[in-house]
Coordinates of N, CA and C in Angstrom, one line a residue:
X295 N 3.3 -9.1 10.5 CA 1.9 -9.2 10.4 C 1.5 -10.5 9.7
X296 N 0.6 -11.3 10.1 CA 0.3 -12.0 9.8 C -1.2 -11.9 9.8
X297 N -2.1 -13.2 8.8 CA -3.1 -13.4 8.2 C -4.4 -14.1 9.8
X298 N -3.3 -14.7 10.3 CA -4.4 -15.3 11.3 C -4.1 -16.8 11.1
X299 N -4.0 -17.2 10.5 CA -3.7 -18.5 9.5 C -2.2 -19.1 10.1
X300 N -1.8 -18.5 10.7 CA -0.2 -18.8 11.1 C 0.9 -18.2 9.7
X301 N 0.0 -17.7 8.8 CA 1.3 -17.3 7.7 C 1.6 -15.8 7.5
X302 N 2.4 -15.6 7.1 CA 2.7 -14.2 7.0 C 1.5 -13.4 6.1
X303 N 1.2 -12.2 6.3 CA 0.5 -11.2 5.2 C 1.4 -11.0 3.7
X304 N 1.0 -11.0 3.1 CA 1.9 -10.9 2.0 C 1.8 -9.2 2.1
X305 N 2.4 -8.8 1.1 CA 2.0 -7.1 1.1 C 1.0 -6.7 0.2
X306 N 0.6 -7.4 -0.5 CA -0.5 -7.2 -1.2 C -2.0 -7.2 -0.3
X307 N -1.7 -8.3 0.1 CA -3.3 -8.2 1.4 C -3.1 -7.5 2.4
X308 N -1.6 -6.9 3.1 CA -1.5 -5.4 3.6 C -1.6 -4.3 3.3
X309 N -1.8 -4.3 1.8 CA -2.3 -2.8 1.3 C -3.2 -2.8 1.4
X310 N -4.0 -4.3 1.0 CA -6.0 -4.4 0.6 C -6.1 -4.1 2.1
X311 N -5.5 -4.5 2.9 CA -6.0 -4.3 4.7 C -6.1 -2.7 4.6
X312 N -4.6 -1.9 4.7 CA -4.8 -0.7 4.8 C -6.2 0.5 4.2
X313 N -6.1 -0.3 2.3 CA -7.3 0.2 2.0 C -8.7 0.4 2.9
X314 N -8.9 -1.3 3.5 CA -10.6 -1.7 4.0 C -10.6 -0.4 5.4
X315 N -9.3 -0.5 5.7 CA -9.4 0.3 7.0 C -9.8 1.8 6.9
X316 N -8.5 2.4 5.8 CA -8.9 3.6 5.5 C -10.2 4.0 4.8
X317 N -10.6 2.9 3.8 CA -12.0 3.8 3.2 C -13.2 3.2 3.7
X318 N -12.8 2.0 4.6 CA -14.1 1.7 5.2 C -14.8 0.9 4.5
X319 N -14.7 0.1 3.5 CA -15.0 -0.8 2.5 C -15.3 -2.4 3.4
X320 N -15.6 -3.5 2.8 CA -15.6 -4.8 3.2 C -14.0 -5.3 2.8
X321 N -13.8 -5.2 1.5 CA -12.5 -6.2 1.1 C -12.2 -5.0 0.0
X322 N -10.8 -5.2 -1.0 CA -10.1 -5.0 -2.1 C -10.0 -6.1 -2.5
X323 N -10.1 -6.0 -3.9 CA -9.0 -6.7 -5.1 C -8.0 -6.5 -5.2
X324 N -6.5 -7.1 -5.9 CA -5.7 -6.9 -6.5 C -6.3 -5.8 -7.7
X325 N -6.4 -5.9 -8.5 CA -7.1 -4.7 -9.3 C -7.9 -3.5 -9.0
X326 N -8.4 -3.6 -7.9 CA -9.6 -2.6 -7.6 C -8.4 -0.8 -8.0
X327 N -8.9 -0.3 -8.3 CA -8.3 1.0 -8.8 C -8.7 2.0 -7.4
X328 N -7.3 3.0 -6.5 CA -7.8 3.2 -5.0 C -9.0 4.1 -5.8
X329 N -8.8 5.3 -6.5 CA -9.8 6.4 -7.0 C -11.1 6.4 -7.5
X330 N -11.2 5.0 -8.4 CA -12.7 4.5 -8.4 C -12.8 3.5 -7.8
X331 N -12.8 3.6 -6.3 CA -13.4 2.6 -5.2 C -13.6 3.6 -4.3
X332 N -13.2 5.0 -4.7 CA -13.9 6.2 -3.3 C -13.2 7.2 -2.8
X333 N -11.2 6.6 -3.4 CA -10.3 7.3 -2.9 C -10.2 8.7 -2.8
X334 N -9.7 9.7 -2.1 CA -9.6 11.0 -3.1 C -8.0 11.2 -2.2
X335 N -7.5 12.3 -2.2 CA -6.4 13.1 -1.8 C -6.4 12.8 -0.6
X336 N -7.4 13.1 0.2 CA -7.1 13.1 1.7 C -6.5 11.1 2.1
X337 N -7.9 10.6 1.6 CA -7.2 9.1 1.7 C -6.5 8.9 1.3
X338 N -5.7 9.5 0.7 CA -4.3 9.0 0.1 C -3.7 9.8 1.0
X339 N -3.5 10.8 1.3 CA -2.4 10.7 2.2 C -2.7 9.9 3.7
X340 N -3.7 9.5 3.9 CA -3.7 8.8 5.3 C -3.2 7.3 4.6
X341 N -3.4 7.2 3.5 CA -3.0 6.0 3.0 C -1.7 5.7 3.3
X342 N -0.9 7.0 2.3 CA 0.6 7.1 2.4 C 1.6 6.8 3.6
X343 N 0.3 7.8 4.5 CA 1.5 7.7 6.1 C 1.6 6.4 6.6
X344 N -0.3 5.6 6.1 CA 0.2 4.1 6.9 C 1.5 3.3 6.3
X345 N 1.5 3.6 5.1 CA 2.3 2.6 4.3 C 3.6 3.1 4.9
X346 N 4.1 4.2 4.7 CA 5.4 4.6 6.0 C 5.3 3.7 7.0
X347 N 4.4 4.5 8.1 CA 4.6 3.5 9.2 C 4.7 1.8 8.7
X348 N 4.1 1.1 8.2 CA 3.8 -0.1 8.2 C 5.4 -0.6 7.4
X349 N 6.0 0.1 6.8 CA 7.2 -0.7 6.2 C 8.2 0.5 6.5
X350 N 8.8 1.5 6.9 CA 9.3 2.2 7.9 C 10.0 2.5 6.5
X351 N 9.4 3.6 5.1 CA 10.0 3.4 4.1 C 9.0 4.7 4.2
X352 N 10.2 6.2 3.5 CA 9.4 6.9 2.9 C 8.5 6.6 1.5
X353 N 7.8 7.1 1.6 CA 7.0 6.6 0.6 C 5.9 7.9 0.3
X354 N 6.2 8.5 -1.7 CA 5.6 10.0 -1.6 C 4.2 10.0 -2.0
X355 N 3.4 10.7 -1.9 CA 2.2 10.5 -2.3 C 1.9 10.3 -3.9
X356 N 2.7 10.7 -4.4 CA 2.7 10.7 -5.9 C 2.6 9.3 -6.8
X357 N 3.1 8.3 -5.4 CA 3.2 6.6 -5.5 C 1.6 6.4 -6.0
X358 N 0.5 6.8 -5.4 CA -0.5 6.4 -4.6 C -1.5 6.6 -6.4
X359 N -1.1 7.6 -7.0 CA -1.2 8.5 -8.3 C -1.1 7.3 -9.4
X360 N 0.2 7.3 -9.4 CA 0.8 6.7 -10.4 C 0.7 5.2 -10.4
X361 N 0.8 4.5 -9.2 CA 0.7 3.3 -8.9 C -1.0 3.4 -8.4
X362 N -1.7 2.9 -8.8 CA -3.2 3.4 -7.8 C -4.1 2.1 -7.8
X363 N -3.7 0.9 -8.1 CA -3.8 -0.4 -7.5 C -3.3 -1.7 -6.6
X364 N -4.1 -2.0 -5.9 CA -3.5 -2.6 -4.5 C -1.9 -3.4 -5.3
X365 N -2.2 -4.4 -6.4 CA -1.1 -5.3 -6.9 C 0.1 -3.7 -7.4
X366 N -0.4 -2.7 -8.2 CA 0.7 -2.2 -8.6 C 1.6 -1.8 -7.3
X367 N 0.2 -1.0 -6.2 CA 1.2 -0.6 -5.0 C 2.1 -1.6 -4.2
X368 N 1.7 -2.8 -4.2 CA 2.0 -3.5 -3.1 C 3.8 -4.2 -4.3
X369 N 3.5 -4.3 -5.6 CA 5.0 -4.6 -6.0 C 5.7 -3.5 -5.9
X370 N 5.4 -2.2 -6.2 CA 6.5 -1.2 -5.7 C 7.0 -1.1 -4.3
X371 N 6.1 -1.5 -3.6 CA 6.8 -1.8 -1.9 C 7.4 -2.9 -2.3
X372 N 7.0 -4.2 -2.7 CA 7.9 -5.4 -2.4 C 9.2 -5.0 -3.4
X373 N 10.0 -4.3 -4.6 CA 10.9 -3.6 -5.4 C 12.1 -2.9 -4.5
X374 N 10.9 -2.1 -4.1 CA 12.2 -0.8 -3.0 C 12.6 -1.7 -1.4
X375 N 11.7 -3.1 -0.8 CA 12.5 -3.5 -0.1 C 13.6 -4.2 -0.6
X376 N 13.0 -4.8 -1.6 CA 14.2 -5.6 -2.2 C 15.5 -4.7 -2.5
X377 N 15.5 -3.6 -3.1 CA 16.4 -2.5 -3.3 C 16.8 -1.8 -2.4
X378 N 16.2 -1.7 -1.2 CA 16.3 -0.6 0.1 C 18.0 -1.0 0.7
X379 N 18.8 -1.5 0.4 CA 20.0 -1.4 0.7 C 20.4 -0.2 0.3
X380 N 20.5 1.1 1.9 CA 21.5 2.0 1.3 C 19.8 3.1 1.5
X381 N 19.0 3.0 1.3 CA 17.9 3.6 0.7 C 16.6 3.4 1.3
X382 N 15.9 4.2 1.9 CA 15.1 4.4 2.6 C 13.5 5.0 2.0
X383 N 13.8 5.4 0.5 CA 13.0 6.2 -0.5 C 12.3 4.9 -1.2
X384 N 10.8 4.7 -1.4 CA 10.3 4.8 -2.4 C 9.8 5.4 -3.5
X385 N 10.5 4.3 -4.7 CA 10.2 5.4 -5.9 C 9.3 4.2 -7.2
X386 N 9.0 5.3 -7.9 CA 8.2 4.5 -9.1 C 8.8 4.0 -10.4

């Protein structure tokens, strides 16, 4: 995925993407918090499964909880690729 720009998406502005998409927003922050911007349970798990599909990494909803900002979620994905040798699980 890329930005349009000819450069790659980082994962952080593919979370903020997945957010705008799922909740229908204009943009995210790195900080924006998903729960007070609108999130609830159901968008999180539609959240969850993009983030599966999009990095082909299970990934539990409990992430979404505990991690619940675009920067926190998007370094726990960039972590478990870095560590995904062997390992297909993200964890917190």
């Amino acid at each position: 995925m890329n930005t349009g720009a000819g450069e790659p998406m980082t994962t952080e502005s593919r979370v903020a993407q997945i957010w705008v998409e799922t909740l229908k927003h204009d943009q995210f922050g790195p900080e924006d918090n998903f729960f007070a911007v609108g999130g609830h349970s159901m968008f999180a798990t539609l959240v969850t499964y993009r983030l599966r599909d999009e990095w082909g990494i299970e990934f539990p909803l409990s992430l979404i909880f505990e991690h619940s900002t675009v920067r926190d979620l998007a370094s726990v994905i960039d972590r478990a690729k870095a560590d995904s040798v062997g390992s297909d699980t993200v964890t917190g």
